[in-house]
Amino acid sequence: MAVVNIDRVLFVAAVLFLLGLTGVLTRKNILFMLISIEIMLNAAGLAFVAAGSKWHQPDGQAMFLFILAMAAAEVSVGLALVMQIWHQHKTMDVEDLNKLKDE
Amino acid sequence: MSTLFYLSSLVAIVATLMVITRYHPIHALLYLVVSFLAVAMIFLSLGAPFVAVLEVIIYAGAIMVLFIFVVMMLNLDKDTALQEKQWLRPRVWVGPALLTLVLLLEIGVLLVRGDLPALQLAVVTPRQVALSLYGEYLIAVELAGFLLMAGIVGAAHIGKHKKESLHRFLREETDAHEASAGDAREVHTGDGEGIPEKERKTWQL
């Protein structure tokens, strides 16, 4: 039974990925940037699963599992960094974090 | 099945659009949960039930709980939302939105001209995924374990609540600025030698 064209699925993945990219580019709050990165990772996983389902192979889902593990590690370290930034600078604005800049 | 796919992808796109336009972090996170659940439905309609379940449990469950806990610990309130509102003016988001729209159009054109065949649905069972994971991907699974271990250790180390953890060179600079003396730099060359007692204490914490 034919369900949908594979290009529709890939298009949805592309839309989600680019929404995440727009979020990273437009937001100045570091928490929202992390959330947008999560959206992008999820969209990449959707593309993998779609490809795996196209070829009837389990490899796409295996790749999704690795993306999941990577996202979990990235989020834990990223949120720890966000908490440190908040405790030391009392701001979430990425443009305030310029202590390493040469003046 | 195809109705399920179209409906859930519509929900996913709308919810994600709401995520990147909300001012309050909690609202954005709740919309993100909706988006993840919709993507789980897409996985189900693509014949990947195992991954759909994992999406609900790990993404919408564990990772979102981490985010929500952090938002609660940071005590972000109406002021943050107000600041977000000031930051997110059309002048800021129009440029990136247009650029990504161009990218989306390019991908769309590529996909339309590719003329790909329809997807023949065949459920890839958890059994197949597990055999593949612990067969050909065994080393990658172990590497993912290393990565998670590094993530735990890194998060525990970075998230430690220190009183003050300025890098020692930066602190030196601020001290020098305060004393307006330029030659305070050469004091801190050795390994902890010549550092005042107070500073050494903050190091060891």
Short mmCIF file of C-alpha atoms in Angstrom, two decimals:
data_model
loop_
_atom_site.label_atom_id
_atom_site.label_comp_id
_atom_site.label_asym_id
_atom_site.label_seq_id
_atom_site.Cartn_x
_atom_site.Cartn_y
_atom_site.Cartn_z
CA MET A 1 0.00 0.00 0.00
CA ALA A 2 1.42 3.27 -1.07
CA VAL A 3 1.29 5.85 1.67
CA VAL A 4 2.95 9.09 0.68
CA ASN A 5 5.68 10.15 -1.63
CA ILE A 6 9.07 10.16 0.00
CA ASP A 7 9.59 13.74 -1.11
CA ARG A 8 6.68 14.90 1.04
CA VAL A 9 8.34 13.42 4.12
CA LEU A 10 11.68 14.96 3.23
CA PHE A 11 9.96 18.29 2.65
CA VAL A 12 8.42 18.17 6.12
CA ALA A 13 11.86 17.37 7.55
CA ALA A 14 13.34 20.30 5.62
CA VAL A 15 10.65 22.67 6.89
CA LEU A 16 11.26 21.61 10.49
CA PHE A 17 15.03 21.91 10.08
CA LEU A 18 14.80 25.39 8.59
CA LEU A 19 12.39 26.52 11.31
CA GLY A 20 15.02 25.44 13.83
CA LEU A 21 17.70 27.26 11.86
CA THR A 22 15.60 30.43 11.84
CA GLY A 23 15.23 30.09 15.59
CA VAL A 24 18.98 29.85 16.08
CA LEU A 25 19.58 32.84 13.82
CA THR A 26 16.94 35.16 15.26
CA ARG A 27 16.92 34.45 18.98
CA LYS A 28 19.29 36.12 21.40
CA ASN A 29 18.23 34.12 24.42
CA ILE A 30 20.61 31.18 24.81
CA LEU A 31 17.84 28.89 26.09
CA PHE A 32 15.79 29.44 22.94
CA MET A 33 18.87 28.74 20.85
CA LEU A 34 19.26 25.37 22.58
CA ILE A 35 15.59 24.60 21.93
CA SER A 36 16.04 25.45 18.25
CA ILE A 37 19.03 23.12 18.04
CA GLU A 38 16.83 20.37 19.43
CA ILE A 39 14.31 21.05 16.66
CA MET A 40 17.04 20.78 14.04
CA LEU A 41 18.34 17.48 15.44
CA ASN A 42 14.83 16.09 15.50
CA ALA A 43 14.29 17.08 11.86
CA ALA A 44 17.51 15.35 10.86
CA GLY A 45 16.30 12.24 12.65
CA LEU A 46 13.03 12.43 10.74
CA ALA A 47 14.93 12.46 7.45
CA PHE A 48 16.94 9.41 8.56
CA VAL A 49 13.84 7.47 9.54
CA ALA A 50 12.14 8.41 6.27
CA ALA A 51 15.11 7.13 4.29
CA GLY A 52 15.23 3.92 6.31
CA SER A 53 11.54 3.39 5.71
CA LYS A 54 12.00 4.03 2.00
CA TRP A 55 14.54 1.21 1.66
CA HIS A 56 12.87 -1.03 4.28
CA GLN A 57 16.09 -1.15 6.25
CA PRO A 58 16.60 -0.73 10.01
CA ASP A 59 19.66 1.50 9.51
CA GLY A 60 17.64 4.71 9.53
CA GLN A 61 16.19 3.91 12.92
CA ALA A 62 19.62 2.93 14.24
CA MET A 63 20.92 6.33 13.15
CA PHE A 64 17.97 7.98 14.87
CA LEU A 65 19.00 6.24 18.08
CA PHE A 66 22.50 7.67 17.78
CA ILE A 67 21.07 11.14 17.15
CA LEU A 68 18.95 10.67 20.25
CA ALA A 69 21.96 9.77 22.39
CA MET A 70 23.91 12.71 20.99
CA ALA A 71 21.02 15.09 21.67
CA ALA A 72 20.73 13.88 25.25
CA ALA A 73 24.44 14.41 25.93
CA GLU A 74 24.39 17.80 24.20
CA VAL A 75 21.36 18.99 26.13
CA SER A 76 22.76 17.98 29.51
CA VAL A 77 26.05 19.79 28.93
CA GLY A 78 24.32 22.77 27.30
CA LEU A 79 21.86 23.23 30.13
CA ALA A 80 24.66 23.02 32.70
CA LEU A 81 26.42 25.79 30.76
CA VAL A 82 23.21 27.84 30.69
CA MET A 83 22.90 27.57 34.45
CA GLN A 84 26.51 28.64 34.94
CA ILE A 85 26.01 31.60 32.62
CA TRP A 86 22.89 32.62 34.50
CA HIS A 87 24.60 32.37 37.89
CA GLN A 88 27.64 34.35 36.84
CA HIS A 89 26.24 36.96 34.49
CA LYS A 90 22.57 37.13 35.48
CA THR A 91 21.64 37.33 31.83
CA MET A 92 20.67 34.98 29.00
CA ASP A 93 21.74 37.37 26.26
CA VAL A 94 24.47 35.82 24.14
CA GLU A 95 25.75 39.25 23.20
CA ASP A 96 26.68 39.96 26.80
CA LEU A 97 29.03 37.00 26.91
CA ASN A 98 32.02 38.74 25.38
CA LYS A 99 34.65 38.50 28.10
CA LEU A 100 37.04 36.71 25.78
CA LYS A 101 36.90 39.51 23.25
CA ASP A 102 39.99 41.61 22.63
CA GLU A 103 39.34 45.23 23.27
CA MET B 1 -2.38 6.27 6.83
CA SER B 2 -1.65 9.11 4.48
CA THR B 3 -4.23 11.30 6.25
CA LEU B 4 -2.44 10.54 9.51
CA PHE B 5 0.84 11.65 7.97
CA TYR B 6 -0.49 14.92 6.54
CA LEU B 7 -2.41 15.83 9.67
CA SER B 8 0.49 15.16 12.03
CA SER B 9 3.03 16.93 9.85
CA LEU B 10 0.74 19.97 9.77
CA VAL B 11 0.54 19.88 13.56
CA ALA B 12 4.31 19.48 13.81
CA ILE B 13 5.04 22.45 11.55
CA VAL B 14 2.52 24.75 13.25
CA ALA B 15 3.72 23.77 16.72
CA THR B 16 7.36 24.34 15.74
CA LEU B 17 6.44 27.73 14.31
CA MET B 18 4.84 28.56 17.64
CA VAL B 19 7.98 27.39 19.48
CA ILE B 20 10.28 29.82 17.73
CA THR B 21 7.89 32.76 18.09
CA ARG B 22 6.90 32.51 21.76
CA TYR B 23 8.25 34.99 24.26
CA HIS B 24 7.89 32.90 27.40
CA PRO B 25 10.22 29.87 27.65
CA ILE B 26 7.60 27.61 29.25
CA HIS B 27 5.09 28.27 26.46
CA ALA B 28 7.77 27.47 23.89
CA LEU B 29 8.63 24.23 25.70
CA LEU B 30 5.02 23.09 25.84
CA TYR B 31 4.61 23.73 22.12
CA LEU B 32 7.84 21.81 21.59
CA VAL B 33 6.34 18.82 23.39
CA VAL B 34 3.36 19.01 21.02
CA SER B 35 5.74 19.16 18.08
CA PHE B 36 7.65 16.08 19.28
CA LEU B 37 4.42 14.14 19.78
CA ALA B 38 3.36 15.07 16.24
CA VAL B 39 6.72 13.89 14.89
CA ALA B 40 6.18 10.63 16.80
CA MET B 41 2.89 10.26 14.91
CA ILE B 42 4.76 10.85 11.64
CA PHE B 43 7.17 8.05 12.59
CA LEU B 44 4.22 5.79 13.29
CA SER B 45 2.69 6.56 9.90
CA LEU B 46 6.05 5.80 8.25
CA GLY B 47 6.10 2.32 9.77
CA ALA B 48 8.65 2.91 12.51
CA PRO B 49 6.82 2.17 15.77
CA PHE B 50 9.96 1.64 17.85
CA VAL B 51 11.34 5.06 17.05
CA ALA B 52 7.93 6.63 17.63
CA VAL B 53 7.86 5.24 21.15
CA LEU B 54 11.42 6.40 21.78
CA GLU B 55 10.55 9.87 20.53
CA VAL B 56 7.75 10.12 23.08
CA ILE B 57 9.73 8.65 25.96
CA ILE B 58 13.12 10.28 25.47
CA TYR B 59 12.52 13.50 23.53
CA ALA B 60 9.11 14.53 24.82
CA GLY B 61 9.76 12.92 28.19
CA ALA B 62 13.32 13.07 29.40
CA ILE B 63 14.84 15.93 27.43
CA MET B 64 11.85 18.21 27.87
CA VAL B 65 11.81 17.50 31.60
CA LEU B 66 15.45 18.62 31.72
CA PHE B 67 14.56 21.86 29.94
CA ILE B 68 11.56 22.53 32.16
CA PHE B 69 13.56 21.88 35.33
CA VAL B 70 16.21 24.32 34.22
CA VAL B 71 13.62 26.98 33.39
CA MET B 72 12.12 26.50 36.83
CA MET B 73 15.51 26.69 38.54
CA LEU B 74 16.45 29.85 36.68
CA ASN B 75 13.20 31.41 37.83
CA LEU B 76 12.46 33.10 34.52
CA ASP B 77 9.38 35.26 34.82
CA LYS B 78 7.49 38.02 33.08
CA ASP B 79 10.56 40.23 32.80
CA THR B 80 12.28 37.67 30.62
CA ALA B 81 9.23 37.45 28.38
CA LEU B 82 9.15 41.23 28.11
CA GLN B 83 12.83 41.31 27.20
CA GLU B 84 12.23 38.64 24.58
CA LYS B 85 9.46 40.77 23.15
CA GLN B 86 11.85 43.67 22.80
CA TRP B 87 14.50 41.47 21.22
CA LEU B 88 12.23 39.82 18.71
CA ARG B 89 11.34 42.74 16.47
CA PRO B 90 10.68 42.34 12.73
CA ARG B 91 13.95 44.10 11.96
CA VAL B 92 15.73 41.23 13.68
CA TRP B 93 13.94 38.23 12.25
CA VAL B 94 13.06 39.29 8.71
CA GLY B 95 16.56 38.81 7.28
CA PRO B 96 17.25 35.28 8.60
CA ALA B 97 13.66 34.22 7.85
CA LEU B 98 13.99 35.32 4.22
CA LEU B 99 17.32 33.56 3.83
CA THR B 100 16.02 30.29 5.24
CA LEU B 101 12.91 30.64 3.07
CA VAL B 102 15.18 30.75 0.02
CA LEU B 103 16.92 27.59 1.25
CA LEU B 104 13.54 25.92 1.73
CA LEU B 105 12.50 26.84 -1.81
CA GLU B 106 15.72 25.33 -3.14
CA ILE B 107 15.12 22.08 -1.30
CA GLY B 108 11.51 22.07 -2.46
CA VAL B 109 12.51 22.50 -6.09
CA LEU B 110 15.08 19.72 -5.78
CA LEU B 111 12.52 17.38 -4.25
CA VAL B 112 9.84 18.18 -6.82
CA ARG B 113 12.17 17.72 -9.77
CA GLY B 114 13.56 14.49 -8.36
CA ASP B 115 10.26 12.71 -9.08
CA LEU B 116 10.70 10.15 -6.34
CA PRO B 117 8.46 7.09 -6.17
CA ALA B 118 5.78 6.54 -3.57
CA LEU B 119 6.77 5.01 -0.29
CA GLN B 120 5.80 1.36 0.05
CA LEU B 121 4.94 0.98 3.68
CA ALA B 122 6.60 -1.91 5.44
CA VAL B 123 6.91 -1.82 9.19
CA VAL B 124 10.50 -2.10 10.37
CA THR B 125 10.10 -3.98 13.61
CA PRO B 126 12.05 -3.36 16.82
CA ARG B 127 13.56 -6.81 16.36
CA GLN B 128 15.22 -5.78 13.11
CA VAL B 129 16.47 -2.55 14.66
CA ALA B 130 17.92 -4.39 17.64
CA LEU B 131 19.65 -6.98 15.45
CA SER B 132 21.17 -4.20 13.36
CA LEU B 133 22.23 -2.19 16.41
CA TYR B 134 23.97 -5.05 18.17
CA GLY B 135 25.33 -6.50 14.96
CA GLU B 136 26.86 -4.15 12.47
CA TYR B 137 26.55 -1.02 14.64
CA LEU B 138 28.07 -2.55 17.80
CA ILE B 139 31.07 -0.23 17.90
CA ALA B 140 28.87 2.79 17.31
CA VAL B 141 26.69 1.75 20.25
CA GLU B 142 29.75 1.58 22.49
CA LEU B 143 30.89 4.98 21.24
CA ALA B 144 27.44 6.38 22.04
CA GLY B 145 27.92 4.98 25.53
CA PHE B 146 31.23 6.85 25.81
CA LEU B 147 29.50 10.01 24.60
CA LEU B 148 26.76 9.72 27.21
CA MET B 149 29.35 9.08 29.91
CA ALA B 150 31.28 12.17 28.84
CA GLY B 151 28.02 14.12 28.83
CA ILE B 152 27.21 13.06 32.39
CA VAL B 153 30.67 13.87 33.71
CA GLY B 154 30.76 17.17 31.83
CA ALA B 155 27.35 18.23 33.04
CA ALA B 156 28.17 17.31 36.63
CA HIS B 157 31.41 19.24 36.48
CA ILE B 158 30.10 22.32 34.71
CA GLY B 159 26.88 22.46 36.65
CA LYS B 160 28.63 22.54 40.01
CA HIS B 161 27.52 25.60 41.87
CA LYS B 162 30.66 27.56 42.61
CA LYS B 163 30.58 30.90 44.30
CA GLU B 164 32.70 32.59 41.73
CA SER B 165 34.62 30.99 38.92
CA LEU B 166 36.24 33.67 36.91
CA HIS B 167 39.30 32.50 35.05
CA ARG B 168 42.43 33.56 36.92
CA PHE B 169 43.74 35.72 34.08
CA LEU B 170 40.44 37.60 33.90
CA ARG B 171 40.42 38.13 37.64
CA GLU B 172 43.98 39.39 37.47
CA GLU B 173 42.93 41.88 34.84
CA THR B 174 40.07 43.24 36.92
CA ASP B 175 42.39 43.45 39.94
CA ALA B 176 44.92 45.32 37.87
CA HIS B 177 42.25 47.67 36.63
CA GLU B 178 41.12 48.38 40.13
CA ALA B 179 44.60 49.04 41.43
CA SER B 180 45.50 50.76 38.13
CA ALA B 181 48.90 49.10 38.29
CA GLY B 182 50.18 47.39 35.18
CA ASP B 183 52.75 45.01 36.68
CA ALA B 184 50.44 42.73 38.64
CA ARG B 185 50.70 40.21 35.83
CA GLU B 186 53.93 38.44 36.66
CA VAL B 187 52.85 37.37 40.12
CA HIS B 188 50.74 34.41 39.07
CA THR B 189 53.18 32.43 36.99
CA GLY B 190 53.85 29.37 39.13
CA ASP B 191 51.50 26.58 40.05
CA GLY B 192 49.56 28.26 42.81
CA GLU B 193 52.65 30.06 44.09
CA GLY B 194 52.29 33.62 45.15
CA ILE B 195 48.52 33.59 45.02
CA PRO B 196 46.75 35.18 47.95
CA GLU B 197 45.13 32.81 50.42
CA LYS B 198 41.61 33.93 49.54
CA GLU B 199 42.02 33.18 45.85
CA ARG B 200 43.56 29.80 46.46
CA LYS B 201 40.53 28.86 48.51
CA THR B 202 38.15 29.72 45.68
CA TRP B 203 40.28 27.61 43.36
CA GLN B 204 40.02 24.56 45.52
CA LEU B 205 36.28 24.93 45.79
#
